[in-house]
Amino acid sequence: MIKLLGLEYYKIRRKKIGIMMILFLVVEMLWAFMSISRSIASNPDHAVWESVFFSISSMNGLFMPIMSAVVVSRICDMEHKGSTWKMLAATNVGRGRLYAAKYICTNSLILYGIGVQALFIIVIGLTKDFPGTLPSDLLFRFVGGTLLTTLAVAALQQWISFAIKNQAFALGLGMLGGFIGMTAGLFPAAIRHLFIWSYYLDLSPVTYRYAESASVYIVQPESVGIVLGSFIMTLLFYFVGNFHVSRQEI
């Protein structure tokens, strides 16, 4: 497995996936910075750590599904274009092991992106001189919730990217997921929880409470049900996808 994982990193060295991820993150961070700055300008009480956690989490609903779709598509499309499935059939390397190596490779790259987001949260909090120290518990919940949701999203995207050669379908799914993630807050909880892309907002450590007099950011209590649901979806998408692709005709 270590050799397969190393081979995956070697194969993507010229795919410029890192540059693409940086561009996505730059756009998201600029958007978040402008949104937070406008919010603070209109209401100085919004100059709190909770504001940046909520802003990044809500924007992740749009950006992370699309970025995950692009990363997974770029990594999986190599096997379709290079017809490596046929070559693997003549070796001792099973498709299931390659499937696992690609999944690990994909999520390690996305984890790097989540780390950049966490660093941005710290920087913007210090730049805006938010009161109090960095809430490390909220930062930990942000990273954990974003990663857990992305594991499920990436598992679904990899299944589609391998099962269907035309990557337009996988990219279309990513854009659909981005739309659902962006509008997740408008749906009732019972409907919203059926879509994994909405979990970027559901697993956010902070939510925004609207009121007639004033709207405030509040710490969102942890939901064991949401965490468990995301974990189950991850296992379901990964193992069903692995089973399907491993037995798919070459």
PDB file of C-alpha atoms in Angstrom:
ATOM      1  CA  MET A   1       0.000   0.000   0.000  1.00  0.00           C
ATOM      2  CA  ILE A   2       2.852   2.409   0.783  1.00  0.00           C
ATOM      3  CA  LYS A   3       4.330   1.828  -2.670  1.00  0.00           C
ATOM      4  CA  LEU A   4       0.954   2.346  -4.329  1.00  0.00           C
ATOM      5  CA  LEU A   5       0.420   5.565  -2.392  1.00  0.00           C
ATOM      6  CA  GLY A   6       3.873   6.795  -3.362  1.00  0.00           C
ATOM      7  CA  LEU A   7       3.092   5.956  -6.982  1.00  0.00           C
ATOM      8  CA  GLU A   8      -0.100   8.027  -6.806  1.00  0.00           C
ATOM      9  CA  TYR A   9       1.813  11.082  -5.618  1.00  0.00           C
ATOM     10  CA  TYR A  10       4.361  10.484  -8.365  1.00  0.00           C
ATOM     11  CA  LYS A  11       1.680  10.289 -11.063  1.00  0.00           C
ATOM     12  CA  ILE A  12       0.044  13.578 -10.055  1.00  0.00           C
ATOM     13  CA  ARG A  13       3.277  15.569  -9.795  1.00  0.00           C
ATOM     14  CA  ARG A  14       2.606  17.299 -13.138  1.00  0.00           C
ATOM     15  CA  LYS A  15      -1.164  17.556 -12.840  1.00  0.00           C
ATOM     16  CA  LYS A  16      -0.934  20.967 -11.116  1.00  0.00           C
ATOM     17  CA  ILE A  17      -3.549  19.891  -8.601  1.00  0.00           C
ATOM     18  CA  GLY A  18      -1.855  21.910  -5.860  1.00  0.00           C
ATOM     19  CA  ILE A  19      -2.024  25.098  -7.939  1.00  0.00           C
ATOM     20  CA  MET A  20      -5.695  24.489  -8.674  1.00  0.00           C
ATOM     21  CA  MET A  21      -6.446  24.004  -4.981  1.00  0.00           C
ATOM     22  CA  ILE A  22      -4.596  27.196  -4.091  1.00  0.00           C
ATOM     23  CA  LEU A  23      -6.696  29.146  -6.603  1.00  0.00           C
ATOM     24  CA  PHE A  24      -9.897  27.756  -5.104  1.00  0.00           C
ATOM     25  CA  LEU A  25      -8.743  28.620  -1.589  1.00  0.00           C
ATOM     26  CA  VAL A  26      -7.618  32.127  -2.553  1.00  0.00           C
ATOM     27  CA  VAL A  27     -11.042  32.911  -4.032  1.00  0.00           C
ATOM     28  CA  GLU A  28     -12.798  31.506  -0.966  1.00  0.00           C
ATOM     29  CA  MET A  29     -10.553  33.346   1.486  1.00  0.00           C
ATOM     30  CA  LEU A  30     -10.943  36.671  -0.330  1.00  0.00           C
ATOM     31  CA  TRP A  31     -14.697  36.224  -0.403  1.00  0.00           C
ATOM     32  CA  ALA A  32     -14.727  35.371   3.308  1.00  0.00           C
ATOM     33  CA  PHE A  33     -12.500  38.333   4.170  1.00  0.00           C
ATOM     34  CA  MET A  34     -14.740  40.784   2.323  1.00  0.00           C
ATOM     35  CA  SER A  35     -17.882  39.274   3.826  1.00  0.00           C
ATOM     36  CA  ILE A  36     -16.521  39.451   7.367  1.00  0.00           C
ATOM     37  CA  SER A  37     -15.217  42.985   6.852  1.00  0.00           C
ATOM     38  CA  ARG A  38     -18.628  44.186   5.620  1.00  0.00           C
ATOM     39  CA  SER A  39     -20.367  42.438   8.500  1.00  0.00           C
ATOM     40  CA  ILE A  40     -18.102  44.084  11.069  1.00  0.00           C
ATOM     41  CA  ALA A  41     -18.463  47.476   9.397  1.00  0.00           C
ATOM     42  CA  SER A  42     -22.258  47.276   9.650  1.00  0.00           C
ATOM     43  CA  ASN A  43     -22.236  45.789  13.153  1.00  0.00           C
ATOM     44  CA  PRO A  44     -19.082  46.081  15.318  1.00  0.00           C
ATOM     45  CA  ASP A  45     -20.464  43.357  17.611  1.00  0.00           C
ATOM     46  CA  HIS A  46     -19.687  40.854  14.838  1.00  0.00           C
ATOM     47  CA  ALA A  47     -15.946  41.331  15.401  1.00  0.00           C
ATOM     48  CA  VAL A  48     -15.688  37.969  17.164  1.00  0.00           C
ATOM     49  CA  TRP A  49     -13.980  34.655  16.463  1.00  0.00           C
ATOM     50  CA  GLU A  50     -17.338  32.988  15.861  1.00  0.00           C
ATOM     51  CA  SER A  51     -17.959  35.126  12.768  1.00  0.00           C
ATOM     52  CA  VAL A  52     -14.997  33.768  10.824  1.00  0.00           C
ATOM     53  CA  PHE A  53     -15.760  30.153  11.774  1.00  0.00           C
ATOM     54  CA  PHE A  54     -19.321  30.508  10.490  1.00  0.00           C
ATOM     55  CA  SER A  55     -18.283  32.333   7.317  1.00  0.00           C
ATOM     56  CA  ILE A  56     -15.715  29.722   6.287  1.00  0.00           C
ATOM     57  CA  SER A  57     -18.035  26.823   7.160  1.00  0.00           C
ATOM     58  CA  SER A  58     -20.909  28.247   5.121  1.00  0.00           C
ATOM     59  CA  MET A  59     -18.638  28.955   2.140  1.00  0.00           C
ATOM     60  CA  ASN A  60     -17.192  25.451   2.354  1.00  0.00           C
ATOM     61  CA  GLY A  61     -20.645  24.209   1.418  1.00  0.00           C
ATOM     62  CA  LEU A  62     -20.079  25.795  -2.000  1.00  0.00           C
ATOM     63  CA  PHE A  63     -16.333  25.485  -2.540  1.00  0.00           C
ATOM     64  CA  MET A  64     -15.382  22.129  -0.993  1.00  0.00           C
ATOM     65  CA  PRO A  65     -17.755  19.922  -3.058  1.00  0.00           C
ATOM     66  CA  ILE A  66     -16.510  21.511  -6.281  1.00  0.00           C
ATOM     67  CA  MET A  67     -12.855  21.386  -5.249  1.00  0.00           C
ATOM     68  CA  SER A  68     -13.223  17.748  -4.152  1.00  0.00           C
ATOM     69  CA  ALA A  69     -14.861  16.877  -7.476  1.00  0.00           C
ATOM     70  CA  VAL A  70     -12.037  18.466  -9.460  1.00  0.00           C
ATOM     71  CA  VAL A  71      -9.276  16.826  -7.389  1.00  0.00           C
ATOM     72  CA  VAL A  72     -10.876  13.374  -7.509  1.00  0.00           C
ATOM     73  CA  SER A  73     -11.638  13.690 -11.216  1.00  0.00           C
ATOM     74  CA  ARG A  74      -8.064  14.653 -12.052  1.00  0.00           C
ATOM     75  CA  ILE A  75      -6.660  11.735 -10.071  1.00  0.00           C
ATOM     76  CA  CYS A  76      -9.096   9.101 -11.362  1.00  0.00           C
ATOM     77  CA  ASP A  77      -9.154  10.234 -14.985  1.00  0.00           C
ATOM     78  CA  MET A  78      -5.547   9.058 -15.377  1.00  0.00           C
ATOM     79  CA  GLU A  79      -6.712   5.448 -15.126  1.00  0.00           C
ATOM     80  CA  HIS A  80      -9.350   5.942 -17.818  1.00  0.00           C
ATOM     81  CA  LYS A  81      -7.063   7.749 -20.254  1.00  0.00           C
ATOM     82  CA  GLY A  82      -4.092   5.477 -19.651  1.00  0.00           C
ATOM     83  CA  SER A  83      -6.177   2.282 -19.666  1.00  0.00           C
ATOM     84  CA  THR A  84      -4.237   1.204 -16.583  1.00  0.00           C
ATOM     85  CA  TRP A  85      -7.107  -0.978 -15.369  1.00  0.00           C
ATOM     86  CA  LYS A  86      -6.248  -3.453 -18.137  1.00  0.00           C
ATOM     87  CA  MET A  87      -2.575  -3.409 -17.196  1.00  0.00           C
ATOM     88  CA  LEU A  88      -3.422  -3.968 -13.540  1.00  0.00           C
ATOM     89  CA  ALA A  89      -5.465  -7.012 -14.481  1.00  0.00           C
ATOM     90  CA  ALA A  90      -2.224  -8.709 -15.581  1.00  0.00           C
ATOM     91  CA  THR A  91      -0.421  -7.930 -12.304  1.00  0.00           C
ATOM     92  CA  ASN A  92      -0.874  -8.744  -8.642  1.00  0.00           C
ATOM     93  CA  VAL A  93      -2.132  -5.226  -7.902  1.00  0.00           C
ATOM     94  CA  GLY A  94      -5.860  -5.414  -7.224  1.00  0.00           C
ATOM     95  CA  ARG A  95      -8.193  -2.633  -8.190  1.00  0.00           C
ATOM     96  CA  GLY A  96      -9.425  -2.486  -4.616  1.00  0.00           C
ATOM     97  CA  ARG A  97      -5.950  -1.576  -3.365  1.00  0.00           C
ATOM     98  CA  LEU A  98      -5.519   1.061  -6.054  1.00  0.00           C
ATOM     99  CA  TYR A  99      -8.947   2.430  -5.154  1.00  0.00           C
ATOM    100  CA  ALA A 100      -7.843   2.767  -1.530  1.00  0.00           C
ATOM    101  CA  ALA A 101      -4.535   4.416  -2.490  1.00  0.00           C
ATOM    102  CA  LYS A 102      -6.315   7.018  -4.596  1.00  0.00           C
ATOM    103  CA  TYR A 103      -8.792   7.719  -1.801  1.00  0.00           C
ATOM    104  CA  ILE A 104      -5.991   8.290   0.699  1.00  0.00           C
ATOM    105  CA  CYS A 105      -4.072  10.453  -1.777  1.00  0.00           C
ATOM    106  CA  THR A 106      -7.138  12.582  -2.508  1.00  0.00           C
ATOM    107  CA  ASN A 107      -7.996  13.219   1.115  1.00  0.00           C
ATOM    108  CA  SER A 108      -4.414  13.980   2.081  1.00  0.00           C
ATOM    109  CA  LEU A 109      -4.432  16.766  -0.512  1.00  0.00           C
ATOM    110  CA  ILE A 110      -7.768  18.099   0.715  1.00  0.00           C
ATOM    111  CA  LEU A 111      -6.536  17.943   4.313  1.00  0.00           C
ATOM    112  CA  TYR A 112      -3.789  20.319   3.232  1.00  0.00           C
ATOM    113  CA  GLY A 113      -6.505  22.694   2.017  1.00  0.00           C
ATOM    114  CA  ILE A 114      -8.364  22.441   5.325  1.00  0.00           C
ATOM    115  CA  GLY A 115      -5.115  23.264   7.112  1.00  0.00           C
ATOM    116  CA  VAL A 116      -4.806  26.415   5.000  1.00  0.00           C
ATOM    117  CA  GLN A 117      -8.332  27.385   6.020  1.00  0.00           C
ATOM    118  CA  ALA A 118      -7.501  26.878   9.697  1.00  0.00           C
ATOM    119  CA  LEU A 119      -4.436  29.080   9.298  1.00  0.00           C
ATOM    120  CA  PHE A 120      -6.569  31.739   7.600  1.00  0.00           C
ATOM    121  CA  ILE A 121      -8.988  31.716  10.541  1.00  0.00           C
ATOM    122  CA  ILE A 122      -6.124  32.386  12.931  1.00  0.00           C
ATOM    123  CA  VAL A 123      -4.626  35.127  10.757  1.00  0.00           C
ATOM    124  CA  ILE A 124      -7.883  36.986  10.173  1.00  0.00           C
ATOM    125  CA  GLY A 125      -8.747  36.796  13.872  1.00  0.00           C
ATOM    126  CA  LEU A 126      -5.427  38.350  14.817  1.00  0.00           C
ATOM    127  CA  THR A 127      -5.624  40.897  11.997  1.00  0.00           C
ATOM    128  CA  LYS A 128      -9.115  42.023  13.005  1.00  0.00           C
ATOM    129  CA  ASP A 129      -8.040  42.023  16.662  1.00  0.00           C
ATOM    130  CA  PHE A 130     -10.882  39.807  17.831  1.00  0.00           C
ATOM    131  CA  PRO A 131     -11.346  39.837  21.623  1.00  0.00           C
ATOM    132  CA  GLY A 132     -10.072  36.907  23.643  1.00  0.00           C
ATOM    133  CA  THR A 133      -7.688  34.147  22.694  1.00  0.00           C
ATOM    134  CA  LEU A 134      -8.072  31.720  19.818  1.00  0.00           C
ATOM    135  CA  PRO A 135     -10.859  29.245  20.731  1.00  0.00           C
ATOM    136  CA  SER A 136      -8.897  26.065  20.103  1.00  0.00           C
ATOM    137  CA  ASP A 137     -11.942  23.886  20.777  1.00  0.00           C
ATOM    138  CA  LEU A 138     -13.860  25.585  17.972  1.00  0.00           C
ATOM    139  CA  LEU A 139     -10.849  25.290  15.658  1.00  0.00           C
ATOM    140  CA  PHE A 140     -10.588  21.575  16.391  1.00  0.00           C
ATOM    141  CA  ARG A 141     -14.306  21.085  15.735  1.00  0.00           C
ATOM    142  CA  PHE A 142     -14.052  23.063  12.501  1.00  0.00           C
ATOM    143  CA  VAL A 143     -11.181  20.944  11.168  1.00  0.00           C
ATOM    144  CA  GLY A 144     -12.802  17.691  12.308  1.00  0.00           C
ATOM    145  CA  GLY A 145     -16.240  18.518  10.919  1.00  0.00           C
ATOM    146  CA  THR A 146     -14.885  19.733   7.586  1.00  0.00           C
ATOM    147  CA  LEU A 147     -12.642  16.688   7.211  1.00  0.00           C
ATOM    148  CA  LEU A 148     -15.380  14.220   8.155  1.00  0.00           C
ATOM    149  CA  THR A 149     -17.785  15.718   5.623  1.00  0.00           C
ATOM    150  CA  THR A 150     -15.095  15.801   2.944  1.00  0.00           C
ATOM    151  CA  LEU A 151     -14.273  12.123   3.504  1.00  0.00           C
ATOM    152  CA  ALA A 152     -17.851  11.248   2.567  1.00  0.00           C
ATOM    153  CA  VAL A 153     -17.980  13.695  -0.351  1.00  0.00           C
ATOM    154  CA  ALA A 154     -14.667  12.395  -1.739  1.00  0.00           C
ATOM    155  CA  ALA A 155     -15.843   8.784  -1.405  1.00  0.00           C
ATOM    156  CA  LEU A 156     -18.966   9.567  -3.435  1.00  0.00           C
ATOM    157  CA  GLN A 157     -17.007  11.530  -6.032  1.00  0.00           C
ATOM    158  CA  GLN A 158     -14.414   8.769  -6.448  1.00  0.00           C
ATOM    159  CA  TRP A 159     -17.145   6.186  -6.975  1.00  0.00           C
ATOM    160  CA  ILE A 160     -18.714   8.264  -9.757  1.00  0.00           C
ATOM    161  CA  SER A 161     -15.356   9.232 -11.303  1.00  0.00           C
ATOM    162  CA  PHE A 162     -14.295   5.597 -11.592  1.00  0.00           C
ATOM    163  CA  ALA A 163     -17.682   4.178 -12.572  1.00  0.00           C
ATOM    164  CA  ILE A 164     -18.300   6.688 -15.397  1.00  0.00           C
ATOM    165  CA  LYS A 165     -15.479   7.476 -17.816  1.00  0.00           C
ATOM    166  CA  ASN A 166     -16.912  10.839 -18.858  1.00  0.00           C
ATOM    167  CA  GLN A 167     -15.752  13.080 -16.018  1.00  0.00           C
ATOM    168  CA  ALA A 168     -18.410  15.665 -16.865  1.00  0.00           C
ATOM    169  CA  PHE A 169     -20.829  13.601 -14.774  1.00  0.00           C
ATOM    170  CA  ALA A 170     -18.544  13.697 -11.728  1.00  0.00           C
ATOM    171  CA  LEU A 171     -17.898  17.424 -12.119  1.00  0.00           C
ATOM    172  CA  GLY A 172     -21.627  18.012 -12.566  1.00  0.00           C
ATOM    173  CA  LEU A 173     -22.257  16.159  -9.309  1.00  0.00           C
ATOM    174  CA  GLY A 174     -19.692  18.381  -7.606  1.00  0.00           C
ATOM    175  CA  MET A 175     -21.422  21.531  -8.839  1.00  0.00           C
ATOM    176  CA  LEU A 176     -24.805  20.173  -7.766  1.00  0.00           C
ATOM    177  CA  GLY A 177     -23.316  19.425  -4.360  1.00  0.00           C
ATOM    178  CA  GLY A 178     -21.936  22.953  -4.173  1.00  0.00           C
ATOM    179  CA  PHE A 179     -25.385  24.375  -4.880  1.00  0.00           C
ATOM    180  CA  ILE A 180     -26.992  22.179  -2.220  1.00  0.00           C
ATOM    181  CA  GLY A 181     -24.245  23.010   0.272  1.00  0.00           C
ATOM    182  CA  MET A 182     -24.608  26.737  -0.385  1.00  0.00           C
ATOM    183  CA  THR A 183     -28.394  26.696   0.083  1.00  0.00           C
ATOM    184  CA  ALA A 184     -28.474  24.073   2.858  1.00  0.00           C
ATOM    185  CA  GLY A 185     -29.549  26.578   5.487  1.00  0.00           C
ATOM    186  CA  LEU A 186     -32.804  27.205   3.604  1.00  0.00           C
ATOM    187  CA  PHE A 187     -33.996  23.592   3.888  1.00  0.00           C
ATOM    188  CA  PRO A 188     -35.727  22.002   6.897  1.00  0.00           C
ATOM    189  CA  ALA A 189     -33.361  19.879   8.984  1.00  0.00           C
ATOM    190  CA  ALA A 190     -35.157  16.633   8.083  1.00  0.00           C
ATOM    191  CA  ILE A 191     -34.511  17.223   4.379  1.00  0.00           C
ATOM    192  CA  ARG A 192     -31.105  18.863   4.760  1.00  0.00           C
ATOM    193  CA  HIS A 193     -29.634  15.900   6.614  1.00  0.00           C
ATOM    194  CA  LEU A 194     -30.280  13.620   3.634  1.00  0.00           C
ATOM    195  CA  PHE A 195     -27.588  15.418   1.619  1.00  0.00           C
ATOM    196  CA  ILE A 196     -23.966  15.017   2.673  1.00  0.00           C
ATOM    197  CA  TRP A 197     -22.980  18.406   1.235  1.00  0.00           C
ATOM    198  CA  SER A 198     -25.126  20.189   3.830  1.00  0.00           C
ATOM    199  CA  TYR A 199     -22.987  18.713   6.608  1.00  0.00           C
ATOM    200  CA  TYR A 200     -20.338  21.397   6.117  1.00  0.00           C
ATOM    201  CA  LEU A 201     -22.838  23.740   7.765  1.00  0.00           C
ATOM    202  CA  ASP A 202     -24.372  21.174  10.125  1.00  0.00           C
ATOM    203  CA  LEU A 203     -20.965  20.218  11.555  1.00  0.00           C
ATOM    204  CA  SER A 204     -19.850  23.835  11.846  1.00  0.00           C
ATOM    205  CA  PRO A 205     -18.943  24.764  15.433  1.00  0.00           C
ATOM    206  CA  VAL A 206     -20.840  28.049  15.044  1.00  0.00           C
ATOM    207  CA  THR A 207     -24.256  28.976  13.697  1.00  0.00           C
ATOM    208  CA  TYR A 208     -25.972  32.297  13.044  1.00  0.00           C
ATOM    209  CA  ARG A 209     -29.202  33.011  14.884  1.00  0.00           C
ATOM    210  CA  TYR A 210     -31.569  35.492  13.273  1.00  0.00           C
ATOM    211  CA  ALA A 211     -33.756  37.677  15.475  1.00  0.00           C
ATOM    212  CA  GLU A 212     -35.892  40.776  15.017  1.00  0.00           C
ATOM    213  CA  SER A 213     -33.789  42.962  17.292  1.00  0.00           C
ATOM    214  CA  ALA A 214     -30.314  41.621  16.510  1.00  0.00           C
ATOM    215  CA  SER A 215     -28.686  38.606  14.896  1.00  0.00           C
ATOM    216  CA  VAL A 216     -25.857  36.889  16.724  1.00  0.00           C
ATOM    217  CA  TYR A 217     -23.292  34.133  16.260  1.00  0.00           C
ATOM    218  CA  ILE A 218     -23.666  31.312  18.755  1.00  0.00           C
ATOM    219  CA  VAL A 219     -21.676  28.154  19.419  1.00  0.00           C
ATOM    220  CA  GLN A 220     -23.536  25.197  17.951  1.00  0.00           C
ATOM    221  CA  PRO A 221     -23.846  22.161  20.235  1.00  0.00           C
ATOM    222  CA  GLU A 222     -22.244  18.983  18.970  1.00  0.00           C
ATOM    223  CA  SER A 223     -24.666  16.505  17.416  1.00  0.00           C
ATOM    224  CA  VAL A 224     -23.747  12.850  17.759  1.00  0.00           C
ATOM    225  CA  GLY A 225     -26.417  11.979  15.210  1.00  0.00           C
ATOM    226  CA  ILE A 226     -24.914  14.246  12.537  1.00  0.00           C
ATOM    227  CA  VAL A 227     -21.401  12.935  13.186  1.00  0.00           C
ATOM    228  CA  LEU A 228     -22.637   9.348  13.060  1.00  0.00           C
ATOM    229  CA  GLY A 229     -24.611  10.034   9.885  1.00  0.00           C
ATOM    230  CA  SER A 230     -21.562  11.491   8.158  1.00  0.00           C
ATOM    231  CA  PHE A 231     -19.434   8.534   9.250  1.00  0.00           C
ATOM    232  CA  ILE A 232     -22.009   6.030   7.967  1.00  0.00           C
ATOM    233  CA  MET A 233     -22.241   7.832   4.616  1.00  0.00           C
ATOM    234  CA  THR A 234     -18.449   7.748   4.312  1.00  0.00           C
ATOM    235  CA  LEU A 235     -18.333   3.994   4.882  1.00  0.00           C
ATOM    236  CA  LEU A 236     -21.308   3.395   2.583  1.00  0.00           C
ATOM    237  CA  PHE A 237     -19.983   5.453  -0.339  1.00  0.00           C
ATOM    238  CA  TYR A 238     -16.465   4.062  -0.012  1.00  0.00           C
ATOM    239  CA  PHE A 239     -17.199   0.350   0.333  1.00  0.00           C
ATOM    240  CA  VAL A 240     -20.079   0.260  -2.159  1.00  0.00           C
ATOM    241  CA  GLY A 241     -17.970   2.249  -4.623  1.00  0.00           C
ATOM    242  CA  ASN A 242     -14.947   0.013  -4.080  1.00  0.00           C
ATOM    243  CA  PHE A 243     -17.070  -3.121  -4.533  1.00  0.00           C
ATOM    244  CA  HIS A 244     -18.699  -1.777  -7.699  1.00  0.00           C
ATOM    245  CA  VAL A 245     -15.501  -0.533  -9.335  1.00  0.00           C
ATOM    246  CA  SER A 246     -13.516  -3.665  -8.434  1.00  0.00           C
ATOM    247  CA  ARG A 247     -16.070  -5.811 -10.253  1.00  0.00           C
ATOM    248  CA  GLN A 248     -16.754  -3.463 -13.127  1.00  0.00           C
ATOM    249  CA  GLU A 249     -15.929  -4.738 -16.602  1.00  0.00           C
ATOM    250  CA  ILE A 250     -12.671  -3.318 -17.938  1.00  0.00           C
TER     251      ILE A 250
END
